PDB file of C-alpha atoms in Angstrom:
ATOM      1  CA  MET D   1       0.000   0.000   0.000  1.00 77.00           C
ATOM      2  CA  ILE D   2       1.212   3.505  -0.822  1.00 89.00           C
ATOM      3  CA  LYS D   3       0.931   4.652   2.800  1.00 93.00           C
ATOM      4  CA  GLN D   4       3.430   2.057   3.986  1.00 93.00           C
ATOM      5  CA  VAL D   5       5.824   2.801   1.118  1.00 93.00           C
ATOM      6  CA  ILE D   6       5.803   6.549   1.871  1.00 94.00           C
ATOM      7  CA  GLN D   7       6.202   5.881   5.585  1.00 94.00           C
ATOM      8  CA  ASN D   8       9.104   3.474   5.006  1.00 94.00           C
ATOM      9  CA  LYS D   9      10.868   5.975   2.747  1.00 93.00           C
ATOM     10  CA  PHE D  10      10.277   9.242   4.640  1.00 93.00           C
ATOM     11  CA  GLY D  11       9.323   8.231   8.180  1.00 92.00           C
ATOM     12  CA  ASN D  12       6.738  10.200  10.090  1.00 92.00           C
ATOM     13  CA  CYS D  13       6.224  13.649  11.589  1.00 90.00           C
ATOM     14  CA  LYS D  14       9.481  15.587  11.879  1.00 86.00           C
ATOM     15  CA  PHE D  15       8.095  17.776  14.670  1.00 82.00           C
ATOM     16  CA  GLN D  16       6.847  15.237  17.232  1.00 77.00           C
ATOM     17  CA  ASN D  17       8.689  16.907  20.115  1.00 77.00           C
ATOM     18  CA  ASN D  18       6.753  20.167  19.722  1.00 75.00           C
ATOM     19  CA  CYS D  19       3.703  18.917  17.807  1.00 74.00           C
ATOM     20  CA  THR D  20       0.361  20.445  18.766  1.00 75.00           C
ATOM     21  CA  CYS D  21      -1.699  18.376  16.317  1.00 79.00           C
ATOM     22  CA  GLN D  22      -4.650  16.462  17.706  1.00 81.00           C
ATOM     23  CA  VAL D  23      -3.384  13.394  15.804  1.00 83.00           C
ATOM     24  CA  LYS D  24       0.389  13.322  16.284  1.00 84.00           C
ATOM     25  CA  ASP D  25       1.089  11.449  13.084  1.00 91.00           C
ATOM     26  CA  SER D  26       1.690  12.488   9.461  1.00 94.00           C
ATOM     27  CA  PHE D  27      -0.878   9.887   8.345  1.00 96.00           C
ATOM     28  CA  GLU D  28      -4.556   9.883   9.315  1.00 96.00           C
ATOM     29  CA  GLU D  29      -7.141   7.360   8.134  1.00 96.00           C
ATOM     30  CA  ILE D  30     -10.635   8.764   7.644  1.00 97.00           C
ATOM     31  CA  THR D  31     -13.888   6.998   6.759  1.00 97.00           C
ATOM     32  CA  LEU D  32     -16.315   9.859   7.428  1.00 97.00           C
ATOM     33  CA  ASN D  33     -18.806  10.615   4.646  1.00 96.00           C
ATOM     34  CA  GLU D  34     -17.468  14.179   4.585  1.00 97.00           C
ATOM     35  CA  PHE D  35     -14.670  16.061   6.251  1.00 97.00           C
ATOM     36  CA  PHE D  36     -12.995  19.444   6.012  1.00 97.00           C
ATOM     37  CA  ILE D  37      -9.398  20.615   5.815  1.00 96.00           C
ATOM     38  CA  TRP D  38      -7.841  23.828   7.089  1.00 94.00           C
ATOM     39  CA  ASP D  39      -4.391  25.197   6.350  1.00 93.00           C
ATOM     40  CA  ASP D  40      -3.096  28.315   8.061  1.00 85.00           C
ATOM     41  CA  ASP D  41      -0.377  29.811   5.841  1.00 79.00           C
ATOM     42  CA  ASN D  42       0.799  32.029   8.705  1.00 79.00           C
ATOM     43  CA  SER D  43       1.321  29.171  11.124  1.00 81.00           C
ATOM     44  CA  THR D  44       4.030  26.610  11.747  1.00 82.00           C
ATOM     45  CA  HIS D  45       1.344  23.923  11.973  1.00 85.00           C
ATOM     46  CA  PRO D  46       0.443  21.531   9.143  1.00 91.00           C
ATOM     47  CA  THR D  47      -2.939  21.129   7.507  1.00 92.00           C
ATOM     48  CA  LYS D  48      -5.550  19.561   9.733  1.00 94.00           C
ATOM     49  CA  ILE D  49      -8.967  17.961   9.676  1.00 95.00           C
ATOM     50  CA  VAL D  50     -11.634  20.270  11.115  1.00 94.00           C
ATOM     51  CA  THR D  51     -15.405  20.207  11.551  1.00 93.00           C
ATOM     52  CA  LYS D  52     -17.911  21.674   9.138  1.00 93.00           C
ATOM     53  CA  ASN D  53     -18.456  24.575  11.543  1.00 94.00           C
ATOM     54  CA  ASP D  54     -14.747  25.444  11.722  1.00 93.00           C
ATOM     55  CA  VAL D  55     -13.030  27.682   9.223  1.00 91.00           C
ATOM     56  CA  HIS D  56     -11.855  25.500   6.338  1.00 93.00           C
ATOM     57  CA  GLN D  57     -10.763  25.778   2.724  1.00 94.00           C
ATOM     58  CA  LEU D  58     -11.402  22.271   1.405  1.00 96.00           C
ATOM     59  CA  LYS D  59     -14.312  19.871   1.674  1.00 96.00           C
ATOM     60  CA  VAL D  60     -13.823  16.161   1.010  1.00 97.00           C
ATOM     61  CA  SER D  61     -16.907  14.155   0.105  1.00 97.00           C
ATOM     62  CA  ASN D  62     -16.709  10.423   0.783  1.00 97.00           C
ATOM     63  CA  GLN D  63     -20.257   9.180   0.294  1.00 96.00           C
ATOM     64  CA  LEU D  64     -19.142   5.547  -0.022  1.00 96.00           C
ATOM     65  CA  ARG D  65     -17.206   5.915   3.251  1.00 97.00           C
ATOM     66  CA  LYS D  66     -13.985   4.645   1.727  1.00 97.00           C
ATOM     67  CA  ASN D  67     -10.833   4.464   3.801  1.00 97.00           C
ATOM     68  CA  ILE D  68      -9.055   7.707   2.841  1.00 98.00           C
ATOM     69  CA  ILE D  69      -5.491   8.424   3.923  1.00 97.00           C
ATOM     70  CA  PHE D  70      -4.737  12.069   4.727  1.00 97.00           C
ATOM     71  CA  VAL D  71      -0.992  12.780   4.664  1.00 97.00           C
ATOM     72  CA  LYS D  72       0.198  16.038   6.232  1.00 95.00           C
ATOM     73  CA  ILE D  73       3.138  16.889   3.968  1.00 94.00           C
ATOM     74  CA  ASP D  74       4.236  20.481   4.535  1.00 90.00           C
ATOM     75  CA  LYS D  75       5.352  21.283   8.114  1.00 88.00           C
ATOM     76  CA  CYS D  76       4.926  17.650   9.202  1.00 90.00           C
ATOM     77  CA  LEU D  77       6.308  14.835   7.039  1.00 92.00           C
ATOM     78  CA  PHE D  78       8.775  17.297   5.490  1.00 88.00           C
ATOM     79  CA  HIS D  79      10.614  20.310   6.850  1.00 75.00           C
ATOM     80  CA  GLU D  80       9.696  23.502   5.038  1.00 66.00           C
ATOM     81  CA  LEU D  81      12.617  24.830   3.030  1.00 61.00           C
ATOM     82  CA  LYS D  82      12.412  28.281   1.437  1.00 59.00           C
ATOM     83  CA  ASN D  83      13.661  27.158  -1.949  1.00 67.00           C
ATOM     84  CA  GLU D  84      11.973  23.747  -1.988  1.00 75.00           C
ATOM     85  CA  LYS D  85       8.428  23.930  -0.659  1.00 85.00           C
ATOM     86  CA  LYS D  86       6.079  20.965  -0.909  1.00 92.00           C
ATOM     87  CA  CYS D  87       2.311  20.768  -1.275  1.00 95.00           C
ATOM     88  CA  ASP D  88       0.191  20.908   1.888  1.00 95.00           C
ATOM     89  CA  CYS D  89      -1.221  17.391   1.882  1.00 97.00           C
ATOM     90  CA  ILE D  90      -1.994  14.250  -0.061  1.00 98.00           C
ATOM     91  CA  LEU D  91      -5.346  12.471   0.054  1.00 98.00           C
ATOM     92  CA  PHE D  92      -5.674   8.979  -1.378  1.00 97.00           C
ATOM     93  CA  ASP D  93      -7.599   5.743  -1.326  1.00 97.00           C
ATOM     94  CA  ASN D  94      -6.981   2.535  -3.284  1.00 94.00           C
ATOM     95  CA  SER D  95      -7.877   4.149  -6.640  1.00 95.00           C
ATOM     96  CA  ILE D  96      -7.251   7.934  -6.472  1.00 96.00           C
ATOM     97  CA  VAL D  97      -4.401  10.130  -5.233  1.00 97.00           C
ATOM     98  CA  ASN D  98      -4.865  13.896  -4.803  1.00 98.00           C
ATOM     99  CA  PHE D  99      -1.862  16.150  -4.221  1.00 98.00           C
ATOM    100  CA  VAL D 100      -3.331  19.293  -2.622  1.00 98.00           C
ATOM    101  CA  GLU D 101      -1.997  22.828  -2.280  1.00 96.00           C
ATOM    102  CA  ILE D 102      -4.257  25.279  -0.428  1.00 95.00           C
ATOM    103  CA  LYS D 103      -3.907  29.006  -1.059  1.00 92.00           C
ATOM    104  CA  SER D 104      -5.645  31.785   0.862  1.00 85.00           C
ATOM    105  CA  THR D 105      -5.666  34.852  -1.344  1.00 81.00           C
ATOM    106  CA  ASN D 106      -8.045  37.340  -2.868  1.00 78.00           C
ATOM    107  CA  LYS D 107      -9.004  37.078  -6.546  1.00 76.00           C
ATOM    108  CA  LYS D 108      -6.343  39.627  -7.567  1.00 81.00           C
ATOM    109  CA  GLY D 109      -3.596  37.520  -6.009  1.00 82.00           C
ATOM    110  CA  ARG D 110      -4.684  34.215  -7.517  1.00 83.00           C
ATOM    111  CA  SER D 111      -2.389  34.314 -10.528  1.00 84.00           C
ATOM    112  CA  ASN D 112       0.765  34.520  -8.393  1.00 89.00           C
ATOM    113  CA  ALA D 113      -0.638  32.062  -5.847  1.00 90.00           C
ATOM    114  CA  ARG D 114      -1.501  29.647  -8.658  1.00 90.00           C
ATOM    115  CA  ALA D 115       2.061  29.807 -10.025  1.00 90.00           C
ATOM    116  CA  THR D 116       3.498  29.106  -6.561  1.00 92.00           C
ATOM    117  CA  ALA D 117       1.015  26.260  -6.016  1.00 94.00           C
ATOM    118  CA  VAL D 118       2.045  24.637  -9.294  1.00 93.00           C
ATOM    119  CA  LEU D 119       5.700  24.700  -8.199  1.00 93.00           C
ATOM    120  CA  GLN D 120       4.854  23.187  -4.808  1.00 94.00           C
ATOM    121  CA  LEU D 121       2.743  20.429  -6.353  1.00 96.00           C
ATOM    122  CA  GLU D 122       5.444  19.728  -8.908  1.00 95.00           C
ATOM    123  CA  SER D 123       8.140  19.583  -6.206  1.00 94.00           C
ATOM    124  CA  THR D 124       6.170  16.990  -4.233  1.00 95.00           C
ATOM    125  CA  ILE D 125       5.426  14.836  -7.282  1.00 96.00           C
ATOM    126  CA  LYS D 126       9.098  14.950  -8.338  1.00 94.00           C
ATOM    127  CA  LEU D 127      10.212  13.969  -4.819  1.00 92.00           C
ATOM    128  CA  LEU D 128       7.930  10.924  -4.745  1.00 93.00           C
ATOM    129  CA  THR D 129       8.971   9.915  -8.266  1.00 92.00           C
ATOM    130  CA  PHE D 130      12.673  10.353  -7.479  1.00 92.00           C
ATOM    131  CA  ASN D 131      12.234   8.125  -4.423  1.00 92.00           C
ATOM    132  CA  GLU D 132      10.424   5.507  -6.500  1.00 91.00           C
ATOM    133  CA  ILE D 133       7.081   5.810  -4.742  1.00 92.00           C
ATOM    134  CA  GLU D 134       4.842   3.802  -7.075  1.00 89.00           C
ATOM    135  CA  TYR D 135       1.304   5.054  -7.658  1.00 90.00           C
ATOM    136  CA  SER D 136       0.962   4.635 -11.435  1.00 89.00           C
ATOM    137  CA  ASN D 137      -2.090   2.394 -11.013  1.00 92.00           C
ATOM    138  CA  LEU D 138      -4.028   5.244  -9.330  1.00 95.00           C
ATOM    139  CA  THR D 139      -5.916   8.144 -10.889  1.00 95.00           C
ATOM    140  CA  LYS D 140      -3.718  11.164 -10.136  1.00 96.00           C
ATOM    141  CA  LYS D 141      -4.773  14.766  -9.542  1.00 97.00           C
ATOM    142  CA  ALA D 142      -2.841  17.824  -8.440  1.00 97.00           C
ATOM    143  CA  VAL D 143      -5.407  20.111  -6.798  1.00 97.00           C
ATOM    144  CA  ILE D 144      -5.018  23.853  -6.315  1.00 95.00           C
ATOM    145  CA  CYS D 145      -7.541  24.931  -3.694  1.00 95.00           C
ATOM    146  CA  PHE D 146      -8.555  28.548  -3.165  1.00 87.00           C
ATOM    147  CA  LYS D 147     -10.756  29.452  -0.210  1.00 76.00           C
ATOM    148  CA  ASN D 148     -14.258  30.233  -1.366  1.00 68.00           C
ATOM    149  CA  ASP D 149     -17.490  30.441   0.613  1.00 64.00           C
ATOM    150  CA  ASN D 150     -19.213  28.398  -2.097  1.00 63.00           C
ATOM    151  CA  GLN D 151     -18.149  24.810  -2.727  1.00 65.00           C
ATOM    152  CA  TYR D 152     -17.051  24.134  -6.281  1.00 59.00           C
ATOM    153  CA  PRO D 153     -15.969  20.720  -7.553  1.00 61.00           C
ATOM    154  CA  ILE D 154     -12.467  20.381  -8.910  1.00 64.00           C
ATOM    155  CA  LYS D 155     -12.135  21.272 -12.600  1.00 62.00           C
ATOM    156  CA  ALA D 156      -9.327  21.617 -15.105  1.00 59.00           C
ATOM    157  CA  SER D 157      -6.762  24.316 -14.395  1.00 63.00           C
ATOM    158  CA  GLN D 158      -5.241  26.616 -17.017  1.00 66.00           C
ATOM    159  CA  LYS D 159      -4.848  24.698 -20.277  1.00 73.00           C
ATOM    160  CA  SER D 160      -1.086  25.200 -20.732  1.00 77.00           C
ATOM    161  CA  GLN D 161      -0.194  24.182 -17.171  1.00 82.00           C
ATOM    162  CA  GLN D 162      -2.678  21.318 -17.342  1.00 86.00           C
ATOM    163  CA  ALA D 163      -1.054  19.964 -20.516  1.00 88.00           C
ATOM    164  CA  ILE D 164       2.461  20.226 -19.055  1.00 87.00           C
ATOM    165  CA  PHE D 165       1.457  18.336 -15.906  1.00 90.00           C
ATOM    166  CA  LYS D 166      -0.247  15.608 -17.914  1.00 92.00           C
ATOM    167  CA  ILE D 167       2.744  15.124 -20.221  1.00 92.00           C
ATOM    168  CA  LYS D 168       5.509  15.373 -17.578  1.00 93.00           C
ATOM    169  CA  TYR D 169       3.863  13.529 -14.683  1.00 94.00           C
ATOM    170  CA  ASN D 170       0.675  11.891 -16.018  1.00 95.00           C
ATOM    171  CA  VAL D 171      -1.194  13.926 -13.380  1.00 95.00           C
ATOM    172  CA  ASN D 172      -4.330  15.996 -14.001  1.00 95.00           C
ATOM    173  CA  LEU D 173      -3.868  19.579 -12.729  1.00 95.00           C
ATOM    174  CA  VAL D 174      -7.186  20.905 -11.400  1.00 94.00           C
ATOM    175  CA  GLU D 175      -8.614  23.691  -9.224  1.00 91.00           C
ATOM    176  CA  GLY D 176     -11.460  23.550  -6.739  1.00 91.00           C
ATOM    177  CA  ASN D 177     -12.397  23.304  -3.071  1.00 93.00           C
ATOM    178  CA  LEU D 178     -14.451  20.101  -3.167  1.00 95.00           C
ATOM    179  CA  ILE D 179     -12.853  16.696  -3.693  1.00 97.00           C
ATOM    180  CA  SER D 180     -15.052  13.633  -4.095  1.00 96.00           C
ATOM    181  CA  PHE D 181     -13.995  10.038  -3.544  1.00 96.00           C
TER     182      PHE D 181
END
């Protein structure tokens, strides 16, 4: 299973001594029919699962109650490096893997945030590929999530970036704040 391979290669949370996460592990297994994810860009804490009533940027719909693995990447499994940032989290089950980068910005700042998100997603995908993490049998998506009060399902990102991602990594680059399993 991909979880075990990632864990064997990279270990677990790099901040366990000063971790304030409710679940002190880089990997969480979730079977709820829906859950929500929050990332605070101004914090040293990784992404986390929150309730519907909490502030959140991403909703995950899991109507079939599959076993979904939530991997806290940035500020948990990996140290944040200024010149080599990773995406915020990965969500996967036995058929789909979603690399997720969450950006909190206004509409005017989305172009720059989108460009940064693409680099972070790309960095994470390259790292897993370089370390021979095998997930070719899964449907792959790189998700750029912008906070929005309305839920919108993931859809294709800009055509040129989408084509590059598909050719280079065989990953569909999409944008949205609702992921369905």
